[in-house]
Each structure stands twice: as structure tokens, then as C-alpha cells.
XYZ file of C-alpha atoms in Angstrom:
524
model
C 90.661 -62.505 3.007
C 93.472 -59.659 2.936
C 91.397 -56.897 5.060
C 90.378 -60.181 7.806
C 93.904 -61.381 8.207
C 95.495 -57.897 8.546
C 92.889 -56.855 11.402
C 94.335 -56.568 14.972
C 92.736 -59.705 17.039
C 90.637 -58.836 19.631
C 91.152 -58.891 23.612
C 88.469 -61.920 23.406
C 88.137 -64.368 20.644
C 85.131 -64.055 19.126
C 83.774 -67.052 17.140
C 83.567 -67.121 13.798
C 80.571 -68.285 13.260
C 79.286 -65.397 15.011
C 78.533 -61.735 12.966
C 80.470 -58.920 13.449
C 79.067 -55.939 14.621
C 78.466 -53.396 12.765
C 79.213 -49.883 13.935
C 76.818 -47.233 14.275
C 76.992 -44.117 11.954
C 75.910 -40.827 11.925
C 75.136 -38.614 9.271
C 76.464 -35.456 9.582
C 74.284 -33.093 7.199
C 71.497 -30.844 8.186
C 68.173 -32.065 9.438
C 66.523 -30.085 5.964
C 68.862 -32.658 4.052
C 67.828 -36.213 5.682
C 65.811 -38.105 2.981
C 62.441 -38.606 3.579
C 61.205 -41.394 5.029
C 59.219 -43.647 2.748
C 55.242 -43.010 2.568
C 52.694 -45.183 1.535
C 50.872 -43.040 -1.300
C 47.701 -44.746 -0.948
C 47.465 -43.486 2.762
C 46.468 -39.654 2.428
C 43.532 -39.675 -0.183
C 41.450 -42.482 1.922
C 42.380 -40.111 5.021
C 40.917 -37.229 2.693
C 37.991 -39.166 1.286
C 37.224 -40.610 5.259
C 37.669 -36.774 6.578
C 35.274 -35.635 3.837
C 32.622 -38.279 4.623
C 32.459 -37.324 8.458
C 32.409 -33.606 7.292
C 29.382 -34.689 5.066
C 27.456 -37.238 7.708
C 27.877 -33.871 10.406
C 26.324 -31.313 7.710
C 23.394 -33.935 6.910
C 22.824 -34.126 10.257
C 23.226 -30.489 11.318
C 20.660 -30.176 8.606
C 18.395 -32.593 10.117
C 18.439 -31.140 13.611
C 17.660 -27.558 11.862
C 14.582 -29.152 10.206
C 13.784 -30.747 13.639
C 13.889 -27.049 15.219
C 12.214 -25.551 12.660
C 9.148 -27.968 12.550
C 8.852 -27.652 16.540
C 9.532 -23.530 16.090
C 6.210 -23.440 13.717
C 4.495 -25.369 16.303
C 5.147 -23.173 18.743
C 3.960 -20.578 16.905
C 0.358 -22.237 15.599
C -0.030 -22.744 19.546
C 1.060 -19.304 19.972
C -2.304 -18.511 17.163
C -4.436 -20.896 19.054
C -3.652 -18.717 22.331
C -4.505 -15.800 20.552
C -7.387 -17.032 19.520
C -8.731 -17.769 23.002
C -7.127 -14.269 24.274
C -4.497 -15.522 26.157
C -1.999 -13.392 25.541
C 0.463 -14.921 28.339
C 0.241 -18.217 26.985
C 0.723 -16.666 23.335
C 3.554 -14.344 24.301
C 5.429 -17.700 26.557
C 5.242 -19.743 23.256
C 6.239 -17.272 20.712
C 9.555 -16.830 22.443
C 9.569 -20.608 22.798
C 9.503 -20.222 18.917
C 12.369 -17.669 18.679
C 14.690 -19.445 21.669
C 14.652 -23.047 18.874
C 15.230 -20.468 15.780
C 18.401 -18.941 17.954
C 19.094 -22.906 18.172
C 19.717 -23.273 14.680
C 23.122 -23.142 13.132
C 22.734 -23.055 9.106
C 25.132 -22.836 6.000
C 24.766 -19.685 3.926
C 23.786 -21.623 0.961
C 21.163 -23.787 3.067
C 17.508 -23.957 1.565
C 16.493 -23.626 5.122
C 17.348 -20.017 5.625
C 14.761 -18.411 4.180
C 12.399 -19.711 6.288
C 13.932 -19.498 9.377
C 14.344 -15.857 8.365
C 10.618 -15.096 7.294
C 9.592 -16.902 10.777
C 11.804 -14.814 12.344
C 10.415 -11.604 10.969
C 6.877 -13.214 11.634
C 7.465 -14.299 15.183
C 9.074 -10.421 15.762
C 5.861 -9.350 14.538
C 3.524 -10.558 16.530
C 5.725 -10.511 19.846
C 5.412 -6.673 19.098
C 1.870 -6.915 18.111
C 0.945 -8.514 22.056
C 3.492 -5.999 23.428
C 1.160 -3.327 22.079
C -1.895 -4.774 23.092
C -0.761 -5.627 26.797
C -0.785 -2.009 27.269
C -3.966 -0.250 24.784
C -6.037 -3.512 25.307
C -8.560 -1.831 27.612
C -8.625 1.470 24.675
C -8.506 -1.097 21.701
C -11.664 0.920 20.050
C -9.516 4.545 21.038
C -5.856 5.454 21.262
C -4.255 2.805 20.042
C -2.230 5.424 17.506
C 1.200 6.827 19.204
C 0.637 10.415 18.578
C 4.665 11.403 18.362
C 5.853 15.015 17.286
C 8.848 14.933 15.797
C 10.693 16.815 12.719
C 8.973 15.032 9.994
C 5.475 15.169 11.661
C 5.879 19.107 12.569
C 6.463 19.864 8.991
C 3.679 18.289 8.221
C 1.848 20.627 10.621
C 3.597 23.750 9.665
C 2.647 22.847 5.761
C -1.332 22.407 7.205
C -1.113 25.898 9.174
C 0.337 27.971 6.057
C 0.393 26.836 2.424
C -2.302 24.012 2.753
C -4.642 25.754 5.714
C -7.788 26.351 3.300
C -7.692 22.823 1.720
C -7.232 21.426 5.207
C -10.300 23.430 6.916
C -12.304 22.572 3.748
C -11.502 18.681 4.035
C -12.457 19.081 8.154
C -15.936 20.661 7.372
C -16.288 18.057 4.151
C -15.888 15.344 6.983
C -18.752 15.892 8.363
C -21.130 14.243 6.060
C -19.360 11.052 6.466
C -17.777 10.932 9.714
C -20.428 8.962 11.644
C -20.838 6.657 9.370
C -17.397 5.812 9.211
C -16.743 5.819 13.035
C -20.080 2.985 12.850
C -17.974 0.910 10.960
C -14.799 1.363 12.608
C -16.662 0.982 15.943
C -18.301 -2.313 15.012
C -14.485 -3.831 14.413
C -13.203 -2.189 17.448
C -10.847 -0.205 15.469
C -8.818 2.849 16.229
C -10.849 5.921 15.993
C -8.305 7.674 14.185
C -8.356 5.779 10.966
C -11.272 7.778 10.791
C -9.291 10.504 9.379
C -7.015 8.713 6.496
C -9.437 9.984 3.893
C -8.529 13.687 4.885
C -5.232 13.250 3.473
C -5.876 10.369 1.040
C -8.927 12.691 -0.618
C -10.080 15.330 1.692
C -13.261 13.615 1.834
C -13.882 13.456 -1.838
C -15.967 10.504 -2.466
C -15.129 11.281 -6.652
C -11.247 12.219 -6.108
C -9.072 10.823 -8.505
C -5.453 10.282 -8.299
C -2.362 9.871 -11.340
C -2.303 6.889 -10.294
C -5.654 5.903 -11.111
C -6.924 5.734 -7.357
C -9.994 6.637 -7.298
C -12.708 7.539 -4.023
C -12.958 8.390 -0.356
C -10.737 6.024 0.386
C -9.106 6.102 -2.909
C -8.781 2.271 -4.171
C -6.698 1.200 -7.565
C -8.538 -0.817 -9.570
C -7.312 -4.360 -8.302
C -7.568 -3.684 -4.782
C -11.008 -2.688 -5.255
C -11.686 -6.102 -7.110
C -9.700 -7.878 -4.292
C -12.222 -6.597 -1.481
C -15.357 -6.712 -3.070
C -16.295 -3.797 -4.593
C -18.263 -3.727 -8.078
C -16.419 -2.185 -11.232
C -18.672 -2.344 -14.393
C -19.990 0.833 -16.806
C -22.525 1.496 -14.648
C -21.452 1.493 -10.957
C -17.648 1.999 -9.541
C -18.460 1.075 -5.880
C -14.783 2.842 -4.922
C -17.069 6.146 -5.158
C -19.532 4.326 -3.126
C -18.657 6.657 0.678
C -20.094 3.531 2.757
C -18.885 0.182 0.498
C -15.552 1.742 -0.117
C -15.086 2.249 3.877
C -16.826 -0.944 4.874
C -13.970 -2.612 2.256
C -10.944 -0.010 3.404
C -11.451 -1.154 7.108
C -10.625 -5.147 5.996
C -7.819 -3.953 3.584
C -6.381 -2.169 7.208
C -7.324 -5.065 9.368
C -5.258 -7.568 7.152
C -2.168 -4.973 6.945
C -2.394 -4.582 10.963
C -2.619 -8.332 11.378
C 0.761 -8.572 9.324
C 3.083 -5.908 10.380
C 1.918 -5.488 13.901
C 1.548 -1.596 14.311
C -1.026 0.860 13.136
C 1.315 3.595 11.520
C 2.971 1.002 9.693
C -0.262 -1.134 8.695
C -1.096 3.080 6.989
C 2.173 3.109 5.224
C 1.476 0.147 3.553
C -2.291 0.972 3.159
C -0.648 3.732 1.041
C 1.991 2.189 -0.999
C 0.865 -1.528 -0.734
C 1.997 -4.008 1.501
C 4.667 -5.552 -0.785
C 6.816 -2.147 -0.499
C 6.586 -1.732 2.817
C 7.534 -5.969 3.218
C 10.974 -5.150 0.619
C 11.941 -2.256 2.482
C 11.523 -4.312 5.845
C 13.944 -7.494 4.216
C 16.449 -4.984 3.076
C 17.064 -3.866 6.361
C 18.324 -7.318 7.618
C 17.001 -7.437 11.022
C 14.512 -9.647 13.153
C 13.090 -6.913 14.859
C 11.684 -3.089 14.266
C 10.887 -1.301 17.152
C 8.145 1.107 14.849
C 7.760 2.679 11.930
C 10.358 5.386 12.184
C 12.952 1.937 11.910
C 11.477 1.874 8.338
C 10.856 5.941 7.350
C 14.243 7.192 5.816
C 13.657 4.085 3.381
C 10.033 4.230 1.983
C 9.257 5.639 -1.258
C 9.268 10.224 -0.397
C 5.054 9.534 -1.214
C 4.727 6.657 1.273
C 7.222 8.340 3.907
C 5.251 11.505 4.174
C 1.973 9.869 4.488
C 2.238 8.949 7.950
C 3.948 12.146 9.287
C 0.468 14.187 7.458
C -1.935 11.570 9.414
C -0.257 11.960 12.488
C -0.685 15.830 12.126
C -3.723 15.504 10.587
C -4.773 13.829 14.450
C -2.940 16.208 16.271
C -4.683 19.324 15.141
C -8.149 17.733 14.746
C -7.684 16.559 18.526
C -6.700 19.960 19.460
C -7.083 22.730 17.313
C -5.920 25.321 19.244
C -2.881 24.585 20.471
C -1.658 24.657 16.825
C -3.717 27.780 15.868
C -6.544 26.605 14.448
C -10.010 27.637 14.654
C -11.720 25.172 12.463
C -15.429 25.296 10.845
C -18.338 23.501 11.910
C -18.343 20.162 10.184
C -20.824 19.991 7.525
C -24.060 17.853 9.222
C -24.270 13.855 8.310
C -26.084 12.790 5.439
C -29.431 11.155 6.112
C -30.978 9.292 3.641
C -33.460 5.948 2.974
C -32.605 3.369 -0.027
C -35.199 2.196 -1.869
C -34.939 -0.679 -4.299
C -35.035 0.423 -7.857
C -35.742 -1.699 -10.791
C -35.700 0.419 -13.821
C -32.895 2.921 -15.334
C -33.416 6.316 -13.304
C -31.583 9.669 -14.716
C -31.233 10.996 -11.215
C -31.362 14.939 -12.889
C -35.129 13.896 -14.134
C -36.120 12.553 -10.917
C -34.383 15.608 -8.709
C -36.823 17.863 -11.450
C -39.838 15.980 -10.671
C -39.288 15.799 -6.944
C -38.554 19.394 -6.830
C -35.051 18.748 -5.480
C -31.453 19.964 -5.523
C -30.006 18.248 -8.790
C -26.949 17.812 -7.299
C -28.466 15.932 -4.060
C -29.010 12.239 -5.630
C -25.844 12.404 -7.274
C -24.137 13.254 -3.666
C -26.124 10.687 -2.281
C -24.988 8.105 -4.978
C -21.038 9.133 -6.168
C -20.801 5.315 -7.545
C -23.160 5.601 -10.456
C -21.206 6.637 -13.375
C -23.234 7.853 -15.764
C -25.556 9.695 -12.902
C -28.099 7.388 -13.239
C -29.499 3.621 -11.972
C -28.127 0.665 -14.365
C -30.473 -1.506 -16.119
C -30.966 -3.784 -13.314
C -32.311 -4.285 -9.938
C -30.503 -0.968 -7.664
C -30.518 0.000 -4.458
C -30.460 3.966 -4.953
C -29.814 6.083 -1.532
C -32.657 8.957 -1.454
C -32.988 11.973 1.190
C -34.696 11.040 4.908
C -38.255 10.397 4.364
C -38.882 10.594 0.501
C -38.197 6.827 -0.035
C -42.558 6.492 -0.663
C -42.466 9.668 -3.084
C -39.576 8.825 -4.821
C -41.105 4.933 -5.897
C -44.143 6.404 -6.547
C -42.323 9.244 -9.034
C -40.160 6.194 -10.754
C -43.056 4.652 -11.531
C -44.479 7.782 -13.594
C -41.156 8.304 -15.883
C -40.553 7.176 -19.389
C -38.085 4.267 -19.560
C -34.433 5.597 -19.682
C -32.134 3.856 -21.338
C -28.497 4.111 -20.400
C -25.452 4.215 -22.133
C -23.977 1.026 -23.173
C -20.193 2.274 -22.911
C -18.284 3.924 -20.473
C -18.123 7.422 -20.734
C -15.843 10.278 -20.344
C -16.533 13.802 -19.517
C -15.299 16.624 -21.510
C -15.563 20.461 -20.811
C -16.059 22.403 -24.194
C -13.304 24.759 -24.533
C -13.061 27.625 -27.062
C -12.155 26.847 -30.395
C -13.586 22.939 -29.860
C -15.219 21.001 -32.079
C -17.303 17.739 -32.508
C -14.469 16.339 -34.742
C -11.540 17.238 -32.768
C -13.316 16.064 -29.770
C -13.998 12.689 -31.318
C -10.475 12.414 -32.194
C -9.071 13.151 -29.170
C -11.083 10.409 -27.518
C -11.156 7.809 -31.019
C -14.949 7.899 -31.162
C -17.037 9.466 -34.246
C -18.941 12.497 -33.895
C -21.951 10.280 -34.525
C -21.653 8.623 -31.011
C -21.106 11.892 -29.373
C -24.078 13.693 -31.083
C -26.484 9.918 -30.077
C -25.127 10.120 -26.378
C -25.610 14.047 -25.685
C -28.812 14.120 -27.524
C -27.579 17.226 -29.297
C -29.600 18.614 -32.694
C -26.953 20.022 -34.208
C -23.439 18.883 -35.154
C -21.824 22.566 -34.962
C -23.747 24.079 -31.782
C -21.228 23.379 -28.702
C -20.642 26.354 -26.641
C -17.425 26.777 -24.032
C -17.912 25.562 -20.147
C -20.694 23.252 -22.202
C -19.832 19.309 -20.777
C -20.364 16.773 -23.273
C -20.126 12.724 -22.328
C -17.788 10.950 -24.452
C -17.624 7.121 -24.753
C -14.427 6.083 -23.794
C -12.220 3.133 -25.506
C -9.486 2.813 -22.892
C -6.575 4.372 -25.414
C -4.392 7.196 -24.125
C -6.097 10.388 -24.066
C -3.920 12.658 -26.214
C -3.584 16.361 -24.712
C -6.098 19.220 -24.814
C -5.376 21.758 -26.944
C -4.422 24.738 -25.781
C -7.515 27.274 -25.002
C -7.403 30.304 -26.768
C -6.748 32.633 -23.917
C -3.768 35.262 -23.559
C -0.429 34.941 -22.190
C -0.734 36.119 -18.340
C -4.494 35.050 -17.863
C -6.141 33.718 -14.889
C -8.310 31.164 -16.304
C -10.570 28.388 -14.739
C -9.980 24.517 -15.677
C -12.728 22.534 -14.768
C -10.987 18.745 -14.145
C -12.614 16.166 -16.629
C -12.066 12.229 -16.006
C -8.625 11.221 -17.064
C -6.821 14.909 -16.252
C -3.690 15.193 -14.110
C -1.772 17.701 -13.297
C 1.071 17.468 -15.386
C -1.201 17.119 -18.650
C -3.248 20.237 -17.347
C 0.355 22.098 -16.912
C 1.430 21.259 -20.411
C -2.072 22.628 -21.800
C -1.796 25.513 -20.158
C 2.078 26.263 -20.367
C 2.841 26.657 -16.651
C 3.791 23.950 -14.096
C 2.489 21.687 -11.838
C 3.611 23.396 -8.723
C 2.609 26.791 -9.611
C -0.799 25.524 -10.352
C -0.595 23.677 -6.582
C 0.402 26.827 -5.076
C -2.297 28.477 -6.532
C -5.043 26.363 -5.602
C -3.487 25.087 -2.189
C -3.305 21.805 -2.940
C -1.350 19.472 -0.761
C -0.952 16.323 -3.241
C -1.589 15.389 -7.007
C -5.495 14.213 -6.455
C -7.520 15.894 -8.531
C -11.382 14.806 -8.706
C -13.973 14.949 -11.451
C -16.089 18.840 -11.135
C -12.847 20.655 -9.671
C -12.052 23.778 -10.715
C -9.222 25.104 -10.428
C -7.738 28.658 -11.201
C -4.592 28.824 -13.685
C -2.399 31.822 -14.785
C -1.250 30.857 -18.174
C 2.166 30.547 -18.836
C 4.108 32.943 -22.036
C 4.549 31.210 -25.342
């Protein structure tokens, strides 16, 4: 070929059957412009797919290993119960942080269905690591003291509130004590229990075995209707065992026992005795921690009601354990009621048997709060009776005409001026007819003010009194009926709830059946 024959020969004579080398080149341009080299396309989705398959094989099994801590951290803690149980609180307290040291173990997704329970161990385990803290050091004063008695801001305002505005109501509630106070400590005593929880009715009724709440709470110890169901204590139209003074305690103490035995700490097992243990257990989630150190973690976030309860208990034990240093001189408690119960068969009016027995007609009915209608239902009763008349009372049932009690449940209803059957029966959607049967009265016109009349009641909404006729600028007295409230009693009157507080020195919204209270009516 041309370009062979016109090449310079070589120094050596290469054969020709050999090839020629070739010589070597290099490219010039920038490393950014060297083609790529050739990829198999095949090659990066089975890396993908075998990186996403290890990923998957290490979360199932991170998952496992959770579960496996999890199932040995409730162990733990059921040996941690069993300890308990036998009062070894060393053993207890060594496996309950057993418990927490596998829960620190465990590393979890946020979306994992195993949080939530590693969380509400958590919580649980917290709990009763406090709860054996506590003990280790009031376990020899279990029955006394067990109560921190602090004094800060919020508790001292309680105490300034108790030594001015709410003084009478407070001295009042201390003497009222009296007549149940051994009694309660009995039952308190027989759970070794606190001493102190003694005094929650002061501020949850000041001792009022008939005080009743907006809220519908009604006794000593002032129960809604469904915790009252929940711990035993009979609701029908004759009996309402929440005014029962000794049944209502005897069920308060287990409703505390069960709060204690879930939070851990007295003042926090009465926060929730106040607003229900469900509150108490959102506010404690929201705050997103294992541990509270006591109830002041908790305060600045519980319902205003709820928050101040605590700070007027702790005062409350302050200035009962000593009066003086906060300047009070406070009355002689009133002395404990005595009495015998006798089984009664037959339906008692308790008025007709005070007559006959020559007693105080408001004795029995202290004596017996829970009877609604003031008298023993139509079946076998257990009625209390004063200290030694148990024989004369038996004898007197037996020499009484047959009483029959109401079949409904009945209001009661102070006759105001300008009343009448009709606008009565309205107001409460009965007839006049039932009214006149139930009150015995002779006469459908004769009602007289201050005059109190039992109305059946049908569960509606009680409408609004009507307005007495009395001037602008008058100091009247109200006389609190079942169903009243504050805010209803302000409207009637045209004034406002906390004028009428003021006036009558009352430190909450409970109001109980009987109270009277004294009202300046507002200007129309």
C-alpha cells in the first residue's frame, strides 16, 4: 500500500507477519469531559432493593429485641408487686430499676406500636419508685404525717383567704367537725391512713353531710352520681347513701386508697380525688416526662378548681394543727354524735316519731341525712336513733299508723310571695293535683311565704324562680331548695354571684339544702 511503502524502514526489521504497534494516545480535554464509562443498568436497583432488605431484616429485629425488653421489663415489675406484697421494699425498689435500666435499653421508631407502652410503663415504674421512696422514710408514721405540710405562695393565700374573708365559714366548718371527726379518724385508722384526710370534707363541704355542689356533688364527702354507684353506695327515691356521714366516708377512703395506689403521693392522690383521676392522668402525659418529683410538677396545669384544692387542704392542716401561730382562736368542736340503729321494717316519718318520743325534730333527720323524703323506705331499714332509745323507739314504731311514702322523688320548694299552686307546678312539670296529694294540703289557694312544699320531681330543667316581690336595695333571706345554684339564685335576685359570696362568706359554689343565705337585691 502507498502509506506502507513510503514509511522510513526501521533500525531492525520487523517481520511482517508480526502487528505493528500501536501508539498510545492521550486525550487532551478536561477530566469533566471524559465519557463515562459504561454501567450495567441492572446493577444499582438490586443494590437498592438488597440495601432496603437489610434495612428491613435490622428494623424487624430491632423490633423483636424491644418486645424481648419489654416482656422481661413487665416482669420485673410483677416481681417488683410480688415484693411489695411481702414488704420488701429492697427487693421491690432493686427490681423496679431493673425494669427501668431494660426500658432505657430500648431503641424504638416514632411510629412504633411499641411506644406507648414503653411510655405508660415508664410513667408506672416512676410511680411506684417514688411511691417506696416515700415510704422508706414515713413507714414507721404510715397512720400520721405522711402529708408534706409545705408553705409556699399558693398555700399562704389560701391561709390569708381563711384568716379574713372566709374566717366565719372556716370556724363554723371546725366546730361542725366535731360530730363526725371520730368516726372518720376510726375509719381512716383501721386502713392506716393519713390522719389528715380527715379534714378534706372541711373544704369539700364544711362538714355538711346535705351540701350540694353545681356540679351535682352531693354529701360530706361530696360524691357525683357515678362515683357513688362505682363504690357502693345506694341511689334510689328513698335513700342517697352520699348523705349517709359514715357510708359516704367508709366509700371516700377506697376512692383515696385506689388514687394513692396510682399516682404515688397523697397531695396528688387529693387533686385527683377532686377533679377525677383522668384529669390529673392528661395533665401528667402532656407534660412528657418519666418522672414528677410532687405535685407542684403538675399545679400551674390543673384545672384553677383542682389547683386550689390542694393549696386550701394544706392550709386547712396548718391552722387546725396550730391555730395560733396563724391567729386563730378556734371554737370547741361540736361533741360526737352517739347513737344506736335499730332495724326498722315499716315506713317511719321521722317528724311523727321525734313528736311521740318527745324529741328534737330535727335530731333523726341529723342522725339519718340519706333518707330523702325524711322518712324510712318501704322496706327493711336500719335507722340510726340517739344513745339509749333504740328499746323506746321499736316499741313507739310499733304504735304508729302505717305511713306510706312517696312513690317519686321529690323536690323542695320555699313558697315565695306572689306563688302559686299552678306556677309552682309549672315550674317543676307536675299538676297541682300531685302537689296538693303529696303536701296533704285542704285547700288549693292557701300557701303562705317561707311555707316549704315537696314537689315530685321529673328530672327536666328547673326553669328560674321568679323574682320575689321585694324592693330594689333589700336585704332579703333565700332559703336554698334542691336544684339551686348560685348563678340561678343571682339571676332571681338581680345581683351576682360574688356579691352574694361576699356576703355570706362563702369560700366555694356549694350550697346545701336548708341554707339561708342573706341577699341585697340588685336595681331593675
Amino acid at each position: 500500500m502507498a502509506a506502507c511503502s513510503s514509511a522510513p524502514k526501521a533500525a531492525k526489521t520487523v517481520p511482517e507477519t508480526a502487528p505493528k504497534p500501536v501508539p498510545a494516545v492521550t486525550d487532551e480535554r478536561p477530566a469533566a469531559e471524559m465519557p463515562a464509562a459504561a454501567e450495567d443498568p441492572a446493577r444499582p436497583r438490586q443494590e437498592t432493593a438488597r440495601d432496603a432488605q437489610a434495612q428491613a431484616e435490622k428494623s424487624e429485629q430491632s423490633e423483636k429485641d424491644a418486645s424481648a425488653l419489654l416482656e422481661e421489663a413487665f416482669a420485673a415489675y410483677e416481681e417488683a408487686q410480688a415484693a411489695l406484697a411481702r414488704e420488701d421494699m429492697d427487693g421491690a425498689l432493686a427490681k423496679l430499676d431493673e425494669a427501668y435500666g431494660l426500658l432505657l435499653k430500648m431503641s424504638l421508631p416514632s411510629d412504633s406500636p411499641l411506644l406507648q407502652e414503653k411510655n405508660d410503663l415508664r410513667i408506672l415504674l416512676a410511680q411506684r419508685i417514688q411511691k417506696i421512696s416515700a415510704s422508706r422514710t414515713t413507714l414507721a408514721s404510715s397512720v400520721n404525717g405522711s402529708i408534706p405540710l409545705v408553705e409556699n405562695q399558693w398555700v399562704m393565700k389560701e391561709i390569708r383567704s381563711f384568716q379574713t374573708i372566709e374566717r366565719k365559714a372556716f370556724e363554723e366548718s371546725y366546730r361542725r367537725s366535731g360530730l363526725y371527726m371520730d368516726m372518720i379518724l376510726g375509719e381512716l385508722r383501721k386502713e392506716r391512713l393519713p390522719e389528715q384526710l380527715a379534714w378534706i370534707p372541711l373544704i369539700e363541704s364544711a362538714f355538711k353531710p346535705r351540701a350540694l355542689s353545681r356540679a351535682r356533688a352531693l354529701g360530706m364527702w361530696q360524691f357525683v352520681r357515678s362515683t357513688g354507684y362505682r363504690y357502693g353506695l345506694k341511689q334510689d327515691k328513698y335513700v342517697d347513701e352520699r348523705m349517709d356521714p359514715v357510708k359516704a366516708t367508709r366509700a371516700a377512703i377506697k376512692y383515696m386508697i385506689e388514687l394513692h395506689d396510682l399516682f404515688g403521693d397523697w397531695t396528688t392522690a387529693i387533686a385527683a380525688y377532686n377533679c377525677g383521676e383522668g384529669q390529673v392522668q392528661r395533665v401528667i402525659r402532656a407534660q412528657k416526662v418519666d418522672y414528677f418529683d410532687s405535685f407542684w410538677d403538675l399545679f400551674a396545669n390543673l384545672p384553677y378548681e383542682t389547683a386550689r384544692h390542694v393549696p386550701r387542704f394544706i392550709a386547712t392542716l396548718l391552722i387546725v394543727g396550730d391555730p395560733g401561730k396563724y391567729g386563730f382562736n378556734l371554737p370547741a368542736p361540736d361533741p360526737a354524735l352517739q347513737f344506736d340503729t335499730i332495724r326498722v321494717n315499716a315506713a317511719v316519718k321521722l317528724a311523727t316519731l321525734s313528736q311521740n318520743l318527745g324529741l328534737d325534730s330535727t335530731l333523726l333527720v341529723g342522725f339519718n341525712s340519706e333518707l330523702r323524703h325524711d322518712s324510712t323506705p318501704n322496706y327493711p331499714y336500719d335507722l340510726r336513733v340517739p344513745a339509749g332509745y333504740g328499746e323506746q323507739c321499736l316499741a313507739c314504731i310499733a304504735s304508729l299508723p302505717q305511713y306510706i311514702p312517696p312513690d317519686v322523688v321529690t323536690d323542695r320548694h320555699t313558697v315565695r310571695r306572689g306563688d302559686t299552686l299552678g306556677a309552682i307546678a309549672r315550674r317543676y312539670r307536675t299538676s297541682v293535683n300531685a302537689i296538693v296529694r303529696l303536701n296533704g294540703l285542704k285547700s288549693r289557694t292557701m300557701i303562705y311565704p317561707g311555707q316549704v312544699l315537696r314537689v315530685p320531681s321529673r328530672g327536666g330543667v328547673e326553669m328560674p324562680a321568679p323574682a320575689p316581690a321585694a324592693k330594689p336595695g333589700e336585704t332579703i333571706t333565700h332559703i336554698v331548695k334542691n336544684g339551686d345554684t348560685l348563678f340561678q339564685i343571682s339571676k332571681t335576685y338581680k345581683t351576682t354571684v360574688d356579691k352574694i359570696k361576699t356576703a355570706n362568706g362563702l369560700a366555694s359554689d356549694i350550697l346545701f339544702v336548708g341554707q339561708k343565705l342573706v341577699i341585697q337585691t340588685g336595681r331593675s
